[in-house]
Amino acid sequence: MSTRAGLQFPVGRVHRLLRKSNYAEHVGAGAPVHLAAVLEYLAAEFLELAGNAVRNNKKTRMIPRHLQLAIRNDQELNKLLGGVTIAQGGVLPNIQAVILLKKTDKVKA
């Protein structure tokens, strides 16, 4: 079923889980295909942005910190997953503007 839809995510498993989980009495034929497509798209987005974070940090292995950086630096993903805590993700580096030293321009007379 997944190959017919051109997806990597298992449509049959998504269909079985939808039927089993009592979301609705009946599950249409297109629902698991659409849900699998959305899940596959989100996974691809996460992996692409986290891969960029890995490359920016000059590392070769992806860790939860890279997922955290990818999600929190992307406006739409941050809105979608705003209330989600990622284990071992750490926090975003942020220094308040008032704390930063202000450069003073001295005029030589």
PDB file of N, CA and C in Angstrom:
ATOM      1  N   MET A   1       0.817  -1.187   0.000  1.00  0.00           N
ATOM      2  CA  MET A   1       0.000   0.000   0.000  1.00  0.00           C
ATOM      3  C   MET A   1       0.867   1.261   0.000  1.00  0.00           C
ATOM      4  N   SER A   2       1.975   1.233   0.758  1.00  0.00           N
ATOM      5  CA  SER A   2       2.859   2.387   0.826  1.00  0.00           C
ATOM      6  C   SER A   2       3.525   2.650  -0.516  1.00  0.00           C
ATOM      7  N   THR A   3       3.912   1.579  -1.222  1.00  0.00           N
ATOM      8  CA  THR A   3       4.567   1.765  -2.515  1.00  0.00           C
ATOM      9  C   THR A   3       3.590   2.307  -3.550  1.00  0.00           C
ATOM     10  N   ARG A   4       2.328   1.891  -3.478  1.00  0.00           N
ATOM     11  CA  ARG A   4       1.327   2.433  -4.405  1.00  0.00           C
ATOM     12  C   ARG A   4       1.127   3.925  -4.180  1.00  0.00           C
ATOM     13  N   ALA A   5       1.203   4.351  -2.922  1.00  0.00           N
ATOM     14  CA  ALA A   5       1.031   5.768  -2.609  1.00  0.00           C
ATOM     15  C   ALA A   5       2.332   6.542  -2.777  1.00  0.00           C
ATOM     16  N   GLY A   6       3.440   5.844  -3.017  1.00  0.00           N
ATOM     17  CA  GLY A   6       4.730   6.507  -3.187  1.00  0.00           C
ATOM     18  C   GLY A   6       5.304   7.016  -1.874  1.00  0.00           C
ATOM     19  N   LEU A   7       5.028   6.308  -0.783  1.00  0.00           N
ATOM     20  CA  LEU A   7       5.476   6.736   0.538  1.00  0.00           C
ATOM     21  C   LEU A   7       6.455   5.733   1.134  1.00  0.00           C
ATOM     22  N   GLN A   8       7.249   6.213   2.084  1.00  0.00           N
ATOM     23  CA  GLN A   8       8.142   5.340   2.836  1.00  0.00           C
ATOM     24  C   GLN A   8       7.481   4.870   4.130  1.00  0.00           C
ATOM     25  N   PHE A   9       6.620   5.708   4.694  1.00  0.00           N
ATOM     26  CA  PHE A   9       5.948   5.347   5.940  1.00  0.00           C
ATOM     27  C   PHE A   9       4.909   4.262   5.675  1.00  0.00           C
ATOM     28  N   PRO A  10       4.732   3.329   6.615  1.00  0.00           N
ATOM     29  CA  PRO A  10       3.836   2.183   6.399  1.00  0.00           C
ATOM     30  C   PRO A  10       2.359   2.554   6.513  1.00  0.00           C
ATOM     31  N   VAL A  11       1.671   2.601   5.386  1.00  0.00           N
ATOM     32  CA  VAL A  11       0.252   2.959   5.361  1.00  0.00           C
ATOM     33  C   VAL A  11      -0.580   1.891   6.065  1.00  0.00           C
ATOM     34  N   GLY A  12      -0.247   0.620   5.870  1.00  0.00           N
ATOM     35  CA  GLY A  12      -0.991  -0.464   6.507  1.00  0.00           C
ATOM     36  C   GLY A  12      -0.922  -0.391   8.024  1.00  0.00           C
ATOM     37  N   ARG A  13       0.243  -0.089   8.545  1.00  0.00           N
ATOM     38  CA  ARG A  13       0.396   0.023   9.998  1.00  0.00           C
ATOM     39  C   ARG A  13      -0.372   1.227  10.536  1.00  0.00           C
ATOM     40  N   VAL A  14      -0.323   2.345   9.813  1.00  0.00           N
ATOM     41  CA  VAL A  14      -1.084   3.533  10.225  1.00  0.00           C
ATOM     42  C   VAL A  14      -2.572   3.218  10.226  1.00  0.00           C
ATOM     43  N   HIS A  15      -3.039   2.490   9.203  1.00  0.00           N
ATOM     44  CA  HIS A  15      -4.454   2.107   9.123  1.00  0.00           C
ATOM     45  C   HIS A  15      -4.837   1.221  10.311  1.00  0.00           C
ATOM     46  N   ARG A  16      -4.000   0.250  10.616  1.00  0.00           N
ATOM     47  CA  ARG A  16      -4.277  -0.649  11.746  1.00  0.00           C
ATOM     48  C   ARG A  16      -4.321   0.124  13.059  1.00  0.00           C
ATOM     49  N   LEU A  17      -3.385   1.040  13.251  1.00  0.00           N
ATOM     50  CA  LEU A  17      -3.355   1.816  14.490  1.00  0.00           C
ATOM     51  C   LEU A  17      -4.549   2.758  14.596  1.00  0.00           C
ATOM     52  N   LEU A  18      -4.997   3.310  13.467  1.00  0.00           N
ATOM     53  CA  LEU A  18      -6.193   4.161  13.493  1.00  0.00           C
ATOM     54  C   LEU A  18      -7.430   3.355  13.887  1.00  0.00           C
ATOM     55  N   ARG A  19      -7.566   2.153  13.322  1.00  0.00           N
ATOM     56  CA  ARG A  19      -8.722   1.307  13.652  1.00  0.00           C
ATOM     57  C   ARG A  19      -8.685   0.870  15.112  1.00  0.00           C
ATOM     58  N   LYS A  20      -7.497   0.541  15.586  1.00  0.00           N
ATOM     59  CA  LYS A  20      -7.327  -0.003  16.923  1.00  0.00           C
ATOM     60  C   LYS A  20      -7.511   1.054  18.020  1.00  0.00           C
ATOM     61  N   SER A  21      -7.244   2.315  17.720  1.00  0.00           N
ATOM     62  CA  SER A  21      -7.171   3.343  18.752  1.00  0.00           C
ATOM     63  C   SER A  21      -8.484   4.061  19.039  1.00  0.00           C
ATOM     64  N   ASN A  22      -9.588   3.647  18.422  1.00  0.00           N
ATOM     65  CA  ASN A  22     -10.919   4.192  18.712  1.00  0.00           C
ATOM     66  C   ASN A  22     -11.047   5.700  18.476  1.00  0.00           C
ATOM     67  N   TYR A  23     -10.395   6.218  17.439  1.00  0.00           N
ATOM     68  CA  TYR A  23     -10.610   7.611  17.074  1.00  0.00           C
ATOM     69  C   TYR A  23     -11.967   7.778  16.412  1.00  0.00           C
ATOM     70  N   ALA A  24     -12.357   6.780  15.647  1.00  0.00           N
ATOM     71  CA  ALA A  24     -13.660   6.804  14.983  1.00  0.00           C
ATOM     72  C   ALA A  24     -14.129   5.365  14.811  1.00  0.00           C
ATOM     73  N   GLU A  25     -15.443   5.225  14.583  1.00  0.00           N
ATOM     74  CA  GLU A  25     -15.996   3.887  14.406  1.00  0.00           C
ATOM     75  C   GLU A  25     -15.522   3.269  13.093  1.00  0.00           C
ATOM     76  N   HIS A  26     -15.463   4.095  12.041  1.00  0.00           N
ATOM     77  CA  HIS A  26     -15.007   3.629  10.726  1.00  0.00           C
ATOM     78  C   HIS A  26     -13.843   4.499  10.270  1.00  0.00           C
ATOM     79  N   VAL A  27     -12.890   3.886   9.581  1.00  0.00           N
ATOM     80  CA  VAL A  27     -11.743   4.611   9.037  1.00  0.00           C
ATOM     81  C   VAL A  27     -11.785   4.464   7.528  1.00  0.00           C
ATOM     82  N   GLY A  28     -11.817   5.591   6.815  1.00  0.00           N
ATOM     83  CA  GLY A  28     -11.866   5.568   5.360  1.00  0.00           C
ATOM     84  C   GLY A  28     -10.559   5.076   4.763  1.00  0.00           C
ATOM     85  N   ALA A  29     -10.605   4.752   3.483  1.00  0.00           N
ATOM     86  CA  ALA A  29      -9.422   4.211   2.806  1.00  0.00           C
ATOM     87  C   ALA A  29      -8.346   5.272   2.603  1.00  0.00           C
ATOM     88  N   GLY A  30      -8.741   6.533   2.452  1.00  0.00           N
ATOM     89  CA  GLY A  30      -7.763   7.590   2.189  1.00  0.00           C
ATOM     90  C   GLY A  30      -7.119   8.158   3.439  1.00  0.00           C
ATOM     91  N   ALA A  31      -7.765   7.991   4.591  1.00  0.00           N
ATOM     92  CA  ALA A  31      -7.265   8.599   5.828  1.00  0.00           C
ATOM     93  C   ALA A  31      -5.864   8.128   6.209  1.00  0.00           C
ATOM     94  N   PRO A  32      -5.583   6.819   6.214  1.00  0.00           N
ATOM     95  CA  PRO A  32      -4.228   6.409   6.596  1.00  0.00           C
ATOM     96  C   PRO A  32      -3.169   6.838   5.582  1.00  0.00           C
ATOM     97  N   VAL A  33      -3.549   6.947   4.320  1.00  0.00           N
ATOM     98  CA  VAL A  33      -2.598   7.397   3.293  1.00  0.00           C
ATOM     99  C   VAL A  33      -2.216   8.848   3.550  1.00  0.00           C
ATOM    100  N   HIS A  34      -3.220   9.691   3.810  1.00  0.00           N
ATOM    101  CA  HIS A  34      -2.953  11.106   4.071  1.00  0.00           C
ATOM    102  C   HIS A  34      -2.160  11.286   5.362  1.00  0.00           C
ATOM    103  N   LEU A  35      -2.530  10.553   6.405  1.00  0.00           N
ATOM    104  CA  LEU A  35      -1.813  10.662   7.675  1.00  0.00           C
ATOM    105  C   LEU A  35      -0.366  10.203   7.527  1.00  0.00           C
ATOM    106  N   ALA A  36      -0.133   9.114   6.816  1.00  0.00           N
ATOM    107  CA  ALA A  36       1.235   8.636   6.594  1.00  0.00           C
ATOM    108  C   ALA A  36       2.038   9.654   5.790  1.00  0.00           C
ATOM    109  N   ALA A  37       1.395  10.309   4.818  1.00  0.00           N
ATOM    110  CA  ALA A  37       2.085  11.324   4.016  1.00  0.00           C
ATOM    111  C   ALA A  37       2.475  12.525   4.873  1.00  0.00           C
ATOM    112  N   VAL A  38       1.582  12.957   5.750  1.00  0.00           N
ATOM    113  CA  VAL A  38       1.879  14.091   6.629  1.00  0.00           C
ATOM    114  C   VAL A  38       3.002  13.733   7.595  1.00  0.00           C
ATOM    115  N   LEU A  39       2.945  12.547   8.178  1.00  0.00           N
ATOM    116  CA  LEU A  39       4.000  12.114   9.097  1.00  0.00           C
ATOM    117  C   LEU A  39       5.350  12.017   8.392  1.00  0.00           C
ATOM    118  N   GLU A  40       5.341  11.519   7.162  1.00  0.00           N
ATOM    119  CA  GLU A  40       6.582  11.416   6.390  1.00  0.00           C
ATOM    120  C   GLU A  40       7.145  12.799   6.083  1.00  0.00           C
ATOM    121  N   TYR A  41       6.268  13.742   5.735  1.00  0.00           N
ATOM    122  CA  TYR A  41       6.708  15.109   5.448  1.00  0.00           C
ATOM    123  C   TYR A  41       7.327  15.750   6.689  1.00  0.00           C
ATOM    124  N   LEU A  42       6.663  15.598   7.846  1.00  0.00           N
ATOM    125  CA  LEU A  42       7.189  16.181   9.083  1.00  0.00           C
ATOM    126  C   LEU A  42       8.535  15.564   9.456  1.00  0.00           C
ATOM    127  N   ALA A  43       8.664  14.257   9.298  1.00  0.00           N
ATOM    128  CA  ALA A  43       9.932  13.592   9.598  1.00  0.00           C
ATOM    129  C   ALA A  43      11.041  14.105   8.683  1.00  0.00           C
ATOM    130  N   ALA A  44      10.724  14.310   7.408  1.00  0.00           N
ATOM    131  CA  ALA A  44      11.720  14.828   6.465  1.00  0.00           C
ATOM    132  C   ALA A  44      12.143  16.247   6.847  1.00  0.00           C
ATOM    133  N   GLU A  45      11.184  17.074   7.272  1.00  0.00           N
ATOM    134  CA  GLU A  45      11.500  18.438   7.713  1.00  0.00           C
ATOM    135  C   GLU A  45      12.422  18.412   8.926  1.00  0.00           C
ATOM    136  N   PHE A  46      12.077  17.584   9.929  1.00  0.00           N
ATOM    137  CA  PHE A  46      12.904  17.479  11.129  1.00  0.00           C
ATOM    138  C   PHE A  46      14.320  17.068  10.771  1.00  0.00           C
ATOM    139  N   LEU A  47      14.428  16.034   9.943  1.00  0.00           N
ATOM    140  CA  LEU A  47      15.750  15.515   9.608  1.00  0.00           C
ATOM    141  C   LEU A  47      16.569  16.510   8.799  1.00  0.00           C
ATOM    142  N   GLU A  48      15.924  17.237   7.898  1.00  0.00           N
ATOM    143  CA  GLU A  48      16.659  18.224   7.102  1.00  0.00           C
ATOM    144  C   GLU A  48      17.193  19.349   7.982  1.00  0.00           C
ATOM    145  N   LEU A  49      16.324  19.907   8.834  1.00  0.00           N
ATOM    146  CA  LEU A  49      16.745  21.016   9.687  1.00  0.00           C
ATOM    147  C   LEU A  49      17.750  20.567  10.744  1.00  0.00           C
ATOM    148  N   ALA A  50      17.557  19.376  11.297  1.00  0.00           N
ATOM    149  CA  ALA A  50      18.512  18.861  12.283  1.00  0.00           C
ATOM    150  C   ALA A  50      19.850  18.547  11.615  1.00  0.00           C
ATOM    151  N   GLY A  51      19.812  18.061  10.381  1.00  0.00           N
ATOM    152  CA  GLY A  51      21.051  17.821   9.637  1.00  0.00           C
ATOM    153  C   GLY A  51      21.819  19.104   9.391  1.00  0.00           C
ATOM    154  N   ASN A  52      21.089  20.192   9.112  1.00  0.00           N
ATOM    155  CA  ASN A  52      21.742  21.494   8.962  1.00  0.00           C
ATOM    156  C   ASN A  52      22.392  21.924  10.276  1.00  0.00           C
ATOM    157  N   ALA A  53      21.706  21.675  11.402  1.00  0.00           N
ATOM    158  CA  ALA A  53      22.268  22.022  12.710  1.00  0.00           C
ATOM    159  C   ALA A  53      23.523  21.201  12.994  1.00  0.00           C
ATOM    160  N   VAL A  54      23.525  19.936  12.595  1.00  0.00           N
ATOM    161  CA  VAL A  54      24.707  19.083  12.769  1.00  0.00           C
ATOM    162  C   VAL A  54      25.869  19.655  11.970  1.00  0.00           C
ATOM    163  N   ARG A  55      25.598  20.014  10.725  1.00  0.00           N
ATOM    164  CA  ARG A  55      26.647  20.554   9.858  1.00  0.00           C
ATOM    165  C   ARG A  55      27.162  21.895  10.389  1.00  0.00           C
ATOM    166  N   ASN A  56      26.250  22.746  10.896  1.00  0.00           N
ATOM    167  CA  ASN A  56      26.662  24.046  11.432  1.00  0.00           C
ATOM    168  C   ASN A  56      27.550  23.900  12.665  1.00  0.00           C
ATOM    169  N   ASN A  57      27.330  22.850  13.447  1.00  0.00           N
ATOM    170  CA  ASN A  57      28.137  22.611  14.643  1.00  0.00           C
ATOM    171  C   ASN A  57      29.372  21.763  14.357  1.00  0.00           C
ATOM    172  N   LYS A  58      29.607  21.477  13.083  1.00  0.00           N
ATOM    173  CA  LYS A  58      30.779  20.708  12.639  1.00  0.00           C
ATOM    174  C   LYS A  58      30.864  19.346  13.323  1.00  0.00           C
ATOM    175  N   LYS A  59      29.723  18.664  13.383  1.00  0.00           N
ATOM    176  CA  LYS A  59      29.647  17.328  13.974  1.00  0.00           C
ATOM    177  C   LYS A  59      29.227  16.335  12.900  1.00  0.00           C
ATOM    178  N   THR A  60      29.331  15.046  13.212  1.00  0.00           N
ATOM    179  CA  THR A  60      28.919  14.018  12.258  1.00  0.00           C
ATOM    180  C   THR A  60      27.762  13.183  12.774  1.00  0.00           C
ATOM    181  N   ARG A  61      27.448  13.291  14.061  1.00  0.00           N
ATOM    182  CA  ARG A  61      26.380  12.488  14.657  1.00  0.00           C
ATOM    183  C   ARG A  61      25.273  13.397  15.174  1.00  0.00           C
ATOM    184  N   MET A  62      24.039  13.046  14.824  1.00  0.00           N
ATOM    185  CA  MET A  62      22.891  13.834  15.262  1.00  0.00           C
ATOM    186  C   MET A  62      22.489  13.416  16.673  1.00  0.00           C
ATOM    187  N   ILE A  63      22.314  14.404  17.537  1.00  0.00           N
ATOM    188  CA  ILE A  63      21.901  14.165  18.921  1.00  0.00           C
ATOM    189  C   ILE A  63      20.628  14.973  19.187  1.00  0.00           C
ATOM    190  N   PRO A  64      19.940  14.722  20.303  1.00  0.00           N
ATOM    191  CA  PRO A  64      18.711  15.470  20.589  1.00  0.00           C
ATOM    192  C   PRO A  64      18.904  16.987  20.618  1.00  0.00           C
ATOM    193  N   ARG A  65      20.084  17.445  20.964  1.00  0.00           N
ATOM    194  CA  ARG A  65      20.375  18.886  20.964  1.00  0.00           C
ATOM    195  C   ARG A  65      20.158  19.485  19.578  1.00  0.00           C
ATOM    196  N   HIS A  66      20.559  18.763  18.534  1.00  0.00           N
ATOM    197  CA  HIS A  66      20.393  19.258  17.171  1.00  0.00           C
ATOM    198  C   HIS A  66      18.916  19.335  16.793  1.00  0.00           C
ATOM    199  N   LEU A  67      18.118  18.354  17.240  1.00  0.00           N
ATOM    200  CA  LEU A  67      16.671  18.420  17.007  1.00  0.00           C
ATOM    201  C   LEU A  67      16.072  19.632  17.709  1.00  0.00           C
ATOM    202  N   GLN A  68      16.496  19.877  18.936  1.00  0.00           N
ATOM    203  CA  GLN A  68      15.999  21.026  19.696  1.00  0.00           C
ATOM    204  C   GLN A  68      16.324  22.329  18.981  1.00  0.00           C
ATOM    205  N   LEU A  69      17.564  22.477  18.530  1.00  0.00           N
ATOM    206  CA  LEU A  69      17.966  23.693  17.821  1.00  0.00           C
ATOM    207  C   LEU A  69      17.172  23.860  16.533  1.00  0.00           C
ATOM    208  N   ALA A  70      16.972  22.764  15.809  1.00  0.00           N
ATOM    209  CA  ALA A  70      16.237  22.831  14.547  1.00  0.00           C
ATOM    210  C   ALA A  70      14.795  23.258  14.776  1.00  0.00           C
ATOM    211  N   ILE A  71      14.137  22.677  15.765  1.00  0.00           N
ATOM    212  CA  ILE A  71      12.726  22.976  16.014  1.00  0.00           C
ATOM    213  C   ILE A  71      12.555  24.392  16.542  1.00  0.00           C
ATOM    214  N   ARG A  72      13.373  24.800  17.502  1.00  0.00           N
ATOM    215  CA  ARG A  72      13.193  26.114  18.130  1.00  0.00           C
ATOM    216  C   ARG A  72      13.606  27.262  17.220  1.00  0.00           C
ATOM    217  N   ASN A  73      14.482  27.020  16.246  1.00  0.00           N
ATOM    218  CA  ASN A  73      14.884  28.083  15.326  1.00  0.00           C
ATOM    219  C   ASN A  73      13.968  28.194  14.116  1.00  0.00           C
ATOM    220  N   ASP A  74      13.047  27.254  13.944  1.00  0.00           N
ATOM    221  CA  ASP A  74      12.078  27.309  12.853  1.00  0.00           C
ATOM    222  C   ASP A  74      10.747  27.786  13.429  1.00  0.00           C
ATOM    223  N   GLN A  75      10.225  28.883  12.883  1.00  0.00           N
ATOM    224  CA  GLN A  75       9.031  29.507  13.452  1.00  0.00           C
ATOM    225  C   GLN A  75       7.819  28.579  13.432  1.00  0.00           C
ATOM    226  N   GLU A  76       7.580  27.909  12.319  1.00  0.00           N
ATOM    227  CA  GLU A  76       6.394  27.057  12.199  1.00  0.00           C
ATOM    228  C   GLU A  76       6.498  25.805  13.067  1.00  0.00           C
ATOM    229  N   LEU A  77       7.661  25.160  13.069  1.00  0.00           N
ATOM    230  CA  LEU A  77       7.829  23.966  13.903  1.00  0.00           C
ATOM    231  C   LEU A  77       7.787  24.322  15.386  1.00  0.00           C
ATOM    232  N   ASN A  78       8.318  25.490  15.739  1.00  0.00           N
ATOM    233  CA  ASN A  78       8.273  25.920  17.130  1.00  0.00           C
ATOM    234  C   ASN A  78       6.832  26.163  17.566  1.00  0.00           C
ATOM    235  N   LYS A  79       6.018  26.704  16.665  1.00  0.00           N
ATOM    236  CA  LYS A  79       4.604  26.918  16.991  1.00  0.00           C
ATOM    237  C   LYS A  79       3.887  25.574  17.145  1.00  0.00           C
ATOM    238  N   LEU A  80       4.196  24.624  16.269  1.00  0.00           N
ATOM    239  CA  LEU A  80       3.565  23.306  16.319  1.00  0.00           C
ATOM    240  C   LEU A  80       3.967  22.538  17.574  1.00  0.00           C
ATOM    241  N   LEU A  81       5.240  22.612  17.935  1.00  0.00           N
ATOM    242  CA  LEU A  81       5.770  21.833  19.055  1.00  0.00           C
ATOM    243  C   LEU A  81       6.182  22.726  20.220  1.00  0.00           C
ATOM    244  N   GLY A  82       5.453  23.802  20.436  1.00  0.00           N
ATOM    245  CA  GLY A  82       5.802  24.760  21.485  1.00  0.00           C
ATOM    246  C   GLY A  82       5.783  24.163  22.878  1.00  0.00           C
ATOM    247  N   GLY A  83       4.849  23.267  23.160  1.00  0.00           N
ATOM    248  CA  GLY A  83       4.734  22.695  24.493  1.00  0.00           C
ATOM    249  C   GLY A  83       5.472  21.390  24.673  1.00  0.00           C
ATOM    250  N   VAL A  84       6.291  21.013  23.702  1.00  0.00           N
ATOM    251  CA  VAL A  84       6.986  19.724  23.749  1.00  0.00           C
ATOM    252  C   VAL A  84       8.375  19.908  24.355  1.00  0.00           C
ATOM    253  N   THR A  85       8.722  19.039  25.287  1.00  0.00           N
ATOM    254  CA  THR A  85      10.060  19.030  25.872  1.00  0.00           C
ATOM    255  C   THR A  85      10.855  17.896  25.242  1.00  0.00           C
ATOM    256  N   ILE A  86      12.025  18.225  24.725  1.00  0.00           N
ATOM    257  CA  ILE A  86      12.893  17.219  24.118  1.00  0.00           C
ATOM    258  C   ILE A  86      13.959  16.844  25.137  1.00  0.00           C
ATOM    259  N   ALA A  87      13.984  15.576  25.529  1.00  0.00           N
ATOM    260  CA  ALA A  87      14.958  15.105  26.517  1.00  0.00           C
ATOM    261  C   ALA A  87      16.370  15.296  25.981  1.00  0.00           C
ATOM    262  N   GLN A  88      17.256  15.799  26.826  1.00  0.00           N
ATOM    263  CA  GLN A  88      18.653  16.063  26.479  1.00  0.00           C
ATOM    264  C   GLN A  88      18.785  17.121  25.391  1.00  0.00           C
ATOM    265  N   GLY A  89      17.769  17.970  25.236  1.00  0.00           N
ATOM    266  CA  GLY A  89      17.790  18.980  24.183  1.00  0.00           C
ATOM    267  C   GLY A  89      18.486  20.265  24.567  1.00  0.00           C
ATOM    268  N   GLY A  90      18.559  20.560  25.859  1.00  0.00           N
ATOM    269  CA  GLY A  90      19.177  21.807  26.292  1.00  0.00           C
ATOM    270  C   GLY A  90      18.273  22.993  26.018  1.00  0.00           C
ATOM    271  N   VAL A  91      18.850  24.187  26.088  1.00  0.00           N
ATOM    272  CA  VAL A  91      18.102  25.420  25.853  1.00  0.00           C
ATOM    273  C   VAL A  91      18.759  26.185  24.714  1.00  0.00           C
ATOM    274  N   LEU A  92      18.012  27.130  24.152  1.00  0.00           N
ATOM    275  CA  LEU A  92      18.577  27.968  23.107  1.00  0.00           C
ATOM    276  C   LEU A  92      19.478  29.023  23.722  1.00  0.00           C
ATOM    277  N   PRO A  93      20.613  29.289  23.114  1.00  0.00           N
ATOM    278  CA  PRO A  93      21.455  30.368  23.621  1.00  0.00           C
ATOM    279  C   PRO A  93      20.771  31.709  23.375  1.00  0.00           C
ATOM    280  N   ASN A  94      20.607  32.483  24.448  1.00  0.00           N
ATOM    281  CA  ASN A  94      19.924  33.769  24.326  1.00  0.00           C
ATOM    282  C   ASN A  94      20.464  34.701  25.396  1.00  0.00           C
ATOM    283  N   ILE A  95      20.986  35.846  24.979  1.00  0.00           N
ATOM    284  CA  ILE A  95      21.467  36.864  25.906  1.00  0.00           C
ATOM    285  C   ILE A  95      20.598  38.095  25.713  1.00  0.00           C
ATOM    286  N   GLN A  96      20.014  38.566  26.804  1.00  0.00           N
ATOM    287  CA  GLN A  96      19.148  39.739  26.732  1.00  0.00           C
ATOM    288  C   GLN A  96      19.952  40.951  26.268  1.00  0.00           C
ATOM    289  N   ALA A  97      19.320  41.831  25.504  1.00  0.00           N
ATOM    290  CA  ALA A  97      19.999  42.990  24.930  1.00  0.00           C
ATOM    291  C   ALA A  97      20.491  43.953  26.007  1.00  0.00           C
ATOM    292  N   VAL A  98      19.762  44.079  27.117  1.00  0.00           N
ATOM    293  CA  VAL A  98      20.167  45.013  28.169  1.00  0.00           C
ATOM    294  C   VAL A  98      21.443  44.568  28.876  1.00  0.00           C
ATOM    295  N   ILE A  99      21.716  43.281  28.853  1.00  0.00           N
ATOM    296  CA  ILE A  99      22.898  42.762  29.537  1.00  0.00           C
ATOM    297  C   ILE A  99      24.161  43.001  28.719  1.00  0.00           C
ATOM    298  N   LEU A 100      24.022  43.020  27.407  1.00  0.00           N
ATOM    299  CA  LEU A 100      25.186  43.201  26.543  1.00  0.00           C
ATOM    300  C   LEU A 100      25.817  44.572  26.768  1.00  0.00           C
ATOM    301  N   LEU A 101      27.146  44.616  26.686  1.00  0.00           N
ATOM    302  CA  LEU A 101      27.853  45.884  26.845  1.00  0.00           C
ATOM    303  C   LEU A 101      27.563  46.795  25.663  1.00  0.00           C
ATOM    304  N   LYS A 102      27.385  48.057  25.980  1.00  0.00           N
ATOM    305  CA  LYS A 102      27.154  49.031  24.919  1.00  0.00           C
ATOM    306  C   LYS A 102      28.482  49.691  24.584  1.00  0.00           C
ATOM    307  N   LYS A 103      28.753  49.811  23.299  1.00  0.00           N
ATOM    308  CA  LYS A 103      29.985  50.453  22.865  1.00  0.00           C
ATOM    309  C   LYS A 103      29.789  51.962  22.938  1.00  0.00           C
ATOM    310  N   THR A 104      30.736  52.639  23.556  1.00  0.00           N
ATOM    311  CA  THR A 104      30.663  54.097  23.651  1.00  0.00           C
ATOM    312  C   THR A 104      31.636  54.693  22.655  1.00  0.00           C
ATOM    313  N   ASP A 105      31.174  55.678  21.943  1.00  0.00           N
ATOM    314  CA  ASP A 105      32.020  56.369  20.969  1.00  0.00           C
ATOM    315  C   ASP A 105      32.676  57.558  21.655  1.00  0.00           C
ATOM    316  N   LYS A 106      33.993  57.504  21.767  1.00  0.00           N
ATOM    317  CA  LYS A 106      34.724  58.608  22.388  1.00  0.00           C
ATOM    318  C   LYS A 106      35.310  59.479  21.285  1.00  0.00           C
ATOM    319  N   VAL A 107      35.097  60.761  21.429  1.00  0.00           N
ATOM    320  CA  VAL A 107      35.610  61.712  20.446  1.00  0.00           C
ATOM    321  C   VAL A 107      36.939  62.244  20.958  1.00  0.00           C
ATOM    322  N   LYS A 108      37.972  62.130  20.133  1.00  0.00           N
ATOM    323  CA  LYS A 108      39.291  62.632  20.522  1.00  0.00           C
ATOM    324  C   LYS A 108      39.363  64.113  20.206  1.00  0.00           C
ATOM    325  N   ALA A 109      39.822  64.887  21.191  1.00  0.00           N
ATOM    326  CA  ALA A 109      39.897  66.334  21.000  1.00  0.00           C
ATOM    327  C   ALA A 109      41.283  66.763  20.620  1.00  0.00           C
TER     328      ALA A 109
END
